Coordinates of C-alpha atoms in Angstrom, one line a residue:
M1 CA -24.9 -120.0 -176.8
K2 CA -28.6 -119.4 -176.4
P3 CA -30.2 -118.8 -172.9
L4 CA -31.5 -121.9 -171.0
L5 CA -35.0 -120.4 -171.1
Q6 CA -36.6 -120.2 -174.5
P7 CA -40.0 -118.3 -174.4
L8 CA -42.8 -118.8 -176.9
V9 CA -46.1 -116.8 -177.1
V10 CA -48.4 -119.6 -178.3
N11 CA -51.2 -117.5 -179.6
D12 CA -52.0 -114.2 -181.5
P13 CA -52.3 -111.2 -178.9
F14 CA -56.1 -111.2 -179.9
D15 CA -56.4 -114.8 -178.7
D16 CA -56.0 -116.7 -175.4
P17 CA -52.8 -115.7 -173.5
V18 CA -50.6 -118.8 -173.2
L19 CA -46.7 -118.7 -172.6
Y20 CA -44.7 -121.7 -173.4
L21 CA -41.2 -121.7 -171.7
D22 CA -38.9 -124.4 -173.3
F23 CA -35.5 -125.6 -171.8
L24 CA -32.4 -125.7 -174.0
F25 CA -30.9 -129.1 -174.3
Q26 CA -33.6 -130.6 -172.2
K27 CA -36.7 -132.6 -172.7
R28 CA -38.7 -130.2 -170.5
A29 CA -41.0 -127.2 -170.6
L30 CA -43.1 -125.0 -168.5
L31 CA -46.6 -123.6 -169.4
F32 CA -48.2 -120.5 -168.2
D33 CA -52.0 -120.7 -168.5
L34 CA -54.1 -123.4 -170.3
G35 CA -56.6 -121.6 -172.6
D36 CA -56.3 -122.5 -176.3
I37 CA -53.1 -124.6 -176.7
R38 CA -54.0 -126.3 -180.1
A39 CA -51.3 -124.2 -181.8
L40 CA -48.7 -126.2 -179.8
P41 CA -47.6 -129.5 -181.7
P42 CA -48.1 -132.5 -179.3
R43 CA -44.2 -133.1 -179.1
K44 CA -44.1 -129.7 -177.4
I45 CA -47.0 -130.6 -175.1
L46 CA -45.4 -133.8 -174.1
R47 CA -42.4 -131.9 -172.9
I48 CA -44.4 -130.0 -170.2
S49 CA -43.4 -130.8 -166.6
D50 CA -45.1 -127.9 -164.7
I51 CA -48.2 -125.8 -165.5
F52 CA -48.9 -122.4 -163.9
I53 CA -52.5 -121.2 -163.9
S54 CA -53.1 -117.5 -163.2
H55 CA -56.9 -118.1 -162.7
T56 CA -59.6 -120.2 -163.9
H57 CA -61.5 -118.1 -166.4
M58 CA -62.2 -120.1 -169.4
D59 CA -59.6 -118.4 -171.7
H60 CA -56.9 -119.5 -169.2
F61 CA -58.0 -122.9 -168.3
A62 CA -60.3 -124.5 -171.1
D63 CA -57.7 -126.7 -172.8
F64 CA -56.8 -128.8 -169.7
D65 CA -59.0 -131.4 -171.4
W66 CA -56.8 -131.5 -174.6
L67 CA -53.8 -131.7 -172.4
L68 CA -55.2 -134.7 -170.6
R69 CA -56.1 -136.4 -173.9
L70 CA -52.4 -136.0 -175.2
V71 CA -50.6 -137.1 -172.1
L72 CA -53.2 -140.1 -170.9
R73 CA -51.6 -143.4 -171.1
R74 CA -48.1 -142.1 -170.7
E75 CA -45.8 -142.6 -167.7
K76 CA -45.6 -138.9 -166.8
K77 CA -45.9 -136.6 -163.7
I78 CA -47.1 -133.0 -164.1
R79 CA -47.4 -130.5 -161.4
L80 CA -50.0 -127.7 -161.6
F81 CA -50.1 -124.5 -159.6
G82 CA -53.2 -122.3 -159.2
P83 CA -55.1 -119.9 -157.1
P84 CA -57.7 -120.7 -154.2
G85 CA -60.2 -123.2 -155.2
F86 CA -57.9 -124.6 -158.0
I87 CA -57.8 -128.3 -156.5
D88 CA -61.5 -128.4 -156.5
Q89 CA -61.9 -127.2 -160.1
L90 CA -59.3 -129.6 -161.4
E91 CA -61.0 -132.5 -159.5
H92 CA -64.4 -131.5 -161.2
K93 CA -62.7 -131.5 -164.7
L94 CA -61.2 -135.1 -164.1
K95 CA -64.5 -136.4 -162.9
A96 CA -66.5 -135.3 -165.9
Y97 CA -65.2 -138.5 -167.6
S98 CA -65.5 -142.2 -166.9
W99 CA -62.3 -144.0 -165.8
N100 CA -63.6 -147.8 -165.7
L101 CA -60.8 -149.0 -167.9
V102 CA -57.6 -147.4 -166.6
H103 CA -56.6 -150.6 -164.7
N104 CA -55.7 -151.9 -168.1
Y105 CA -53.2 -149.0 -168.7
D106 CA -49.6 -150.0 -168.4
N107 CA -48.6 -146.5 -167.5
N108 CA -49.4 -144.1 -164.7
L109 CA -50.2 -140.5 -165.3
V110 CA -50.0 -138.4 -162.1
F111 CA -51.0 -134.8 -161.6
I112 CA -49.7 -132.9 -158.4
A113 CA -51.8 -129.9 -158.0
T114 CA -51.1 -127.1 -155.5
E115 CA -53.3 -124.2 -154.7
L116 CA -52.0 -121.0 -153.3
H117 CA -53.8 -118.8 -150.5
P118 CA -53.1 -115.3 -149.3
N119 CA -51.3 -115.4 -145.8
A120 CA -51.6 -119.0 -145.5
A121 CA -49.8 -122.4 -146.5
S122 CA -50.6 -123.8 -149.9
R123 CA -52.7 -127.1 -150.2
Q124 CA -51.7 -130.0 -152.3
A125 CA -53.5 -133.1 -153.9
L126 CA -52.7 -135.8 -155.9
F127 CA -54.6 -137.3 -158.9
R128 CA -53.4 -140.7 -160.3
C129 CA -54.7 -142.3 -163.4
Q130 CA -54.4 -145.9 -162.0
R131 CA -56.7 -144.8 -159.3
A132 CA -59.2 -143.2 -161.6
F133 CA -57.9 -139.9 -160.8
S134 CA -59.6 -139.8 -157.2
R135 CA -58.4 -137.1 -155.1
E136 CA -55.7 -137.9 -152.6
H137 CA -54.6 -135.5 -149.9
Q138 CA -50.9 -134.8 -150.2
E139 CA -48.9 -133.0 -147.3
N140 CA -46.9 -130.0 -148.8
N141 CA -43.6 -130.7 -147.1
S142 CA -41.8 -128.0 -148.9
D143 CA -39.7 -125.6 -146.8
L144 CA -39.8 -123.0 -149.7
P145 CA -41.3 -119.6 -148.8
P146 CA -45.0 -119.3 -149.8
S147 CA -44.1 -117.2 -152.9
V148 CA -41.6 -119.6 -154.2
L149 CA -43.3 -122.5 -156.1
I150 CA -40.2 -124.2 -157.6
A151 CA -36.4 -123.9 -156.5
E152 CA -34.0 -125.9 -158.5
P153 CA -30.3 -125.6 -159.1
A154 CA -30.8 -124.0 -162.5
F155 CA -33.9 -121.8 -161.8
R156 CA -36.8 -120.8 -159.5
V157 CA -40.3 -119.7 -160.1
R158 CA -42.0 -117.1 -157.8
T159 CA -45.6 -116.0 -157.7
A160 CA -47.7 -113.1 -156.3
I161 CA -51.5 -113.1 -155.6
L162 CA -53.0 -110.3 -157.5
D163 CA -56.7 -108.9 -157.6
H164 CA -58.9 -109.5 -160.8
G165 CA -62.1 -109.6 -158.8
I166 CA -60.9 -113.0 -158.0
P167 CA -57.4 -114.1 -156.9
C168 CA -55.2 -114.1 -159.9
L169 CA -51.6 -115.2 -159.9
G170 CA -48.7 -113.4 -161.5
F171 CA -45.4 -115.5 -162.0
T172 CA -41.6 -114.9 -162.5
I173 CA -39.0 -117.4 -163.6
E174 CA -35.4 -116.7 -162.6
E175 CA -32.4 -118.5 -164.0
N176 CA -30.2 -118.7 -160.9
Q177 CA -27.0 -118.1 -163.1
H178 CA -26.4 -118.3 -166.7
I179 CA -23.5 -120.4 -168.0
H180 CA -22.3 -119.1 -171.2
I181 CA -20.4 -121.5 -173.5
W182 CA -17.8 -120.2 -175.8
K183 CA -18.6 -121.7 -179.1
N184 CA -15.1 -120.9 -180.7
R185 CA -13.5 -122.6 -177.7
L186 CA -15.5 -125.7 -178.0
Q187 CA -14.4 -125.8 -181.7
A188 CA -10.8 -125.2 -180.8
L189 CA -10.9 -128.3 -178.4
S190 CA -12.8 -130.3 -181.0
L191 CA -15.8 -130.6 -178.6
P192 CA -19.3 -131.0 -179.9
V193 CA -22.4 -128.9 -179.1
G194 CA -25.0 -131.1 -177.6
P195 CA -27.0 -132.2 -174.5
W196 CA -23.9 -133.0 -172.6
L197 CA -23.5 -129.3 -172.2
H198 CA -26.7 -129.4 -169.8
D199 CA -24.8 -131.9 -167.6
L200 CA -21.8 -129.6 -167.5
K201 CA -23.8 -126.5 -166.6
R202 CA -25.8 -128.5 -163.9
A203 CA -22.5 -129.6 -162.4
I204 CA -21.2 -126.0 -162.3
L205 CA -24.6 -124.9 -160.9
T206 CA -24.5 -127.4 -158.0
Q207 CA -20.7 -126.7 -157.4
Q208 CA -19.5 -130.1 -157.9
P209 CA -15.8 -130.5 -157.2
D210 CA -13.4 -129.6 -160.1
D211 CA -12.2 -133.5 -160.5
T212 CA -15.8 -134.5 -161.3
P213 CA -15.6 -136.2 -164.7
I214 CA -18.0 -134.8 -167.4
R215 CA -19.0 -137.2 -170.1
I216 CA -18.7 -135.7 -173.7
W217 CA -20.4 -137.5 -176.3
R218 CA -21.7 -137.2 -179.9
Q219 CA -23.4 -139.4 -182.3
E220 CA -22.1 -139.9 -185.8
N221 CA -23.3 -142.3 -188.5
G222 CA -25.3 -144.1 -186.0
K223 CA -22.3 -144.6 -183.6
K224 CA -21.8 -142.9 -180.3
Y225 CA -18.4 -141.5 -179.4
Q226 CA -17.6 -140.3 -175.9
K227 CA -14.7 -139.3 -173.6
Y228 CA -14.6 -137.7 -170.1
L229 CA -12.8 -134.4 -169.1
P230 CA -12.7 -132.9 -165.5
L231 CA -15.1 -130.3 -164.6
G232 CA -12.5 -127.8 -163.5
L233 CA -10.7 -127.8 -167.0
L234 CA -14.0 -127.3 -168.9
K235 CA -15.1 -124.4 -166.5
R236 CA -11.9 -122.6 -167.1
Q237 CA -11.5 -123.3 -170.9
I238 CA -15.1 -123.1 -172.3
S239 CA -17.5 -121.3 -169.8
R240 CA -18.3 -118.1 -168.3
T241 CA -20.8 -117.4 -165.5
S242 CA -23.1 -114.3 -165.3
P243 CA -26.5 -113.3 -163.8
G244 CA -29.3 -115.4 -165.0
Q245 CA -32.2 -114.4 -167.2
K246 CA -35.5 -113.3 -165.6
I247 CA -38.8 -113.7 -167.4
S248 CA -42.3 -112.5 -166.0
Y249 CA -46.0 -113.2 -167.0
I250 CA -48.7 -110.9 -165.7
V251 CA -52.3 -111.2 -167.0
D252 CA -55.9 -110.2 -165.9
I253 CA -55.6 -107.7 -163.1
R254 CA -57.1 -104.3 -162.3
Y255 CA -55.0 -101.3 -162.0
S256 CA -54.7 -100.5 -158.2
R257 CA -52.0 -99.5 -155.8
S258 CA -51.9 -102.8 -154.2
N259 CA -51.6 -104.7 -157.5
C260 CA -48.9 -102.5 -158.7
Q261 CA -46.8 -102.7 -155.7
K262 CA -47.0 -106.4 -155.6
I263 CA -46.2 -106.7 -159.3
V264 CA -43.2 -104.3 -159.3
E265 CA -41.6 -106.4 -156.4
L266 CA -42.2 -109.6 -158.3
I267 CA -40.9 -108.7 -161.7
Q268 CA -38.3 -106.0 -160.7
G269 CA -35.5 -106.2 -163.3
S270 CA -36.9 -108.8 -165.5
H271 CA -35.2 -109.2 -168.9
L272 CA -38.6 -110.0 -170.4
L273 CA -41.9 -109.0 -169.3
F274 CA -45.2 -110.5 -171.0
I275 CA -48.0 -108.4 -169.7
E276 CA -51.7 -107.9 -170.7
T277 CA -52.4 -104.6 -172.6
T278 CA -56.1 -105.3 -173.0
F279 CA -57.6 -101.8 -173.5
L280 CA -56.5 -98.4 -174.9
H281 CA -56.1 -95.8 -172.1
K282 CA -59.0 -93.7 -173.6
D283 CA -61.2 -96.7 -172.3
A284 CA -59.6 -96.8 -168.9
E285 CA -63.1 -96.6 -167.1
M286 CA -64.1 -99.8 -169.2
A287 CA -60.8 -101.4 -168.2
A288 CA -61.4 -100.7 -164.5
E289 CA -65.0 -102.0 -164.8
K290 CA -63.8 -105.2 -166.3
Q291 CA -60.6 -105.4 -164.1
H292 CA -58.1 -105.3 -166.7
L293 CA -55.0 -103.0 -167.6
T294 CA -54.8 -100.4 -170.3
A295 CA -51.8 -100.5 -172.5
R296 CA -50.5 -97.3 -170.9
Q297 CA -50.8 -98.7 -167.4
A298 CA -48.9 -101.8 -168.4
G299 CA -46.3 -99.5 -169.7
W300 CA -46.1 -97.6 -166.5
I301 CA -45.7 -100.7 -164.5
A302 CA -42.9 -102.2 -166.7
R303 CA -41.0 -98.8 -166.5
E304 CA -41.4 -98.6 -162.6
A305 CA -40.1 -102.1 -162.3
G306 CA -36.9 -101.6 -164.4
V307 CA -37.8 -104.1 -167.1
K308 CA -35.6 -104.6 -170.0
K309 CA -38.1 -105.6 -172.6
L310 CA -41.9 -105.4 -172.6
V311 CA -43.8 -107.8 -174.8
P312 CA -47.6 -106.7 -174.9
I313 CA -50.1 -109.6 -174.9
N314 CA -53.9 -110.1 -174.2
F315 CA -55.5 -107.6 -176.5
S316 CA -59.3 -107.0 -176.4
P317 CA -60.8 -108.1 -179.6
R318 CA -62.5 -104.6 -179.7
Y319 CA -59.4 -103.2 -181.1
S320 CA -58.8 -105.9 -183.8
D321 CA -58.2 -103.1 -186.4
R322 CA -55.9 -101.1 -184.0
R323 CA -53.3 -103.7 -183.1
Q324 CA -50.3 -101.3 -183.5
T325 CA -52.1 -98.6 -181.5
L326 CA -52.0 -100.8 -178.5
V327 CA -48.4 -101.8 -178.8
T328 CA -47.4 -98.1 -179.5
E329 CA -49.4 -96.9 -176.5
A330 CA -47.7 -99.5 -174.2
Q331 CA -44.1 -99.0 -175.5
E332 CA -44.4 -95.1 -175.3
A333 CA -45.5 -95.3 -171.7
F334 CA -42.6 -97.8 -170.9
K335 CA -39.8 -95.8 -172.8
N336 CA -41.0 -92.4 -171.4

């Protein structure tokens, strides 16, 4: 069976860095950065439940307006996480429009915005469509550590505040455990592949009792067929548990000891690392001036963190005819 987390790099490496993380058998997705997202079909955008903004330079935040247009008039709640000042910036975007007709809308779109601060508690605010997106203070009652943004039975999202001349967030997503489903055993028991497997996995992850009934259903010729089997039997017969997948996303940082220490700690042992490789190392002085990484520096960081696979992203347009040179430099530093 495929992993729970299905990553998609939305744009070409020379365009805005955006990572879309889909969930298998769930109508849910996570989005990392909000630059140009027009390549995502609306059906994928409508699955987004949480958005993680590294920082608010235009190529990382410009398409909030496009997202807003697609989700407006829908009953939906979206959580957004960003660096210091993020709540004010989100409020300014929402105030750029007139909302005198929202009282006619049947559904209520809600944004819950959280901004992270170094060595301090996060701040949180609520923006509701039916209140014309006026800013409402919300107490952040989470008992999670400051570095943990989301902690659910299936996964958690952690962050570190990095330096890009301004605070910039790096992210890692960790599947708590990976539940493998044996396809051949499903077939042997005449059980279908389908969304019911998500319920099974959730029951295993939340340690439900073995006698918990699991509904197994499928649709055929317009009719729904279902039956129930106990969790314990299904765990023994068709599943296997292993350590979960870890995916990390790092963009727009300068190469410094402090940044490297924070990144390595955050992404340690990642199965997949999506990291900026903006400049060639021969242009390291320019990279330092613009507060970006070189491809070689990205490779060094990935190697130091024991990453399994490095995915270079966020190339400078100055190398439009040297795409493979950037990739090769990063991969050679990583492998060596």
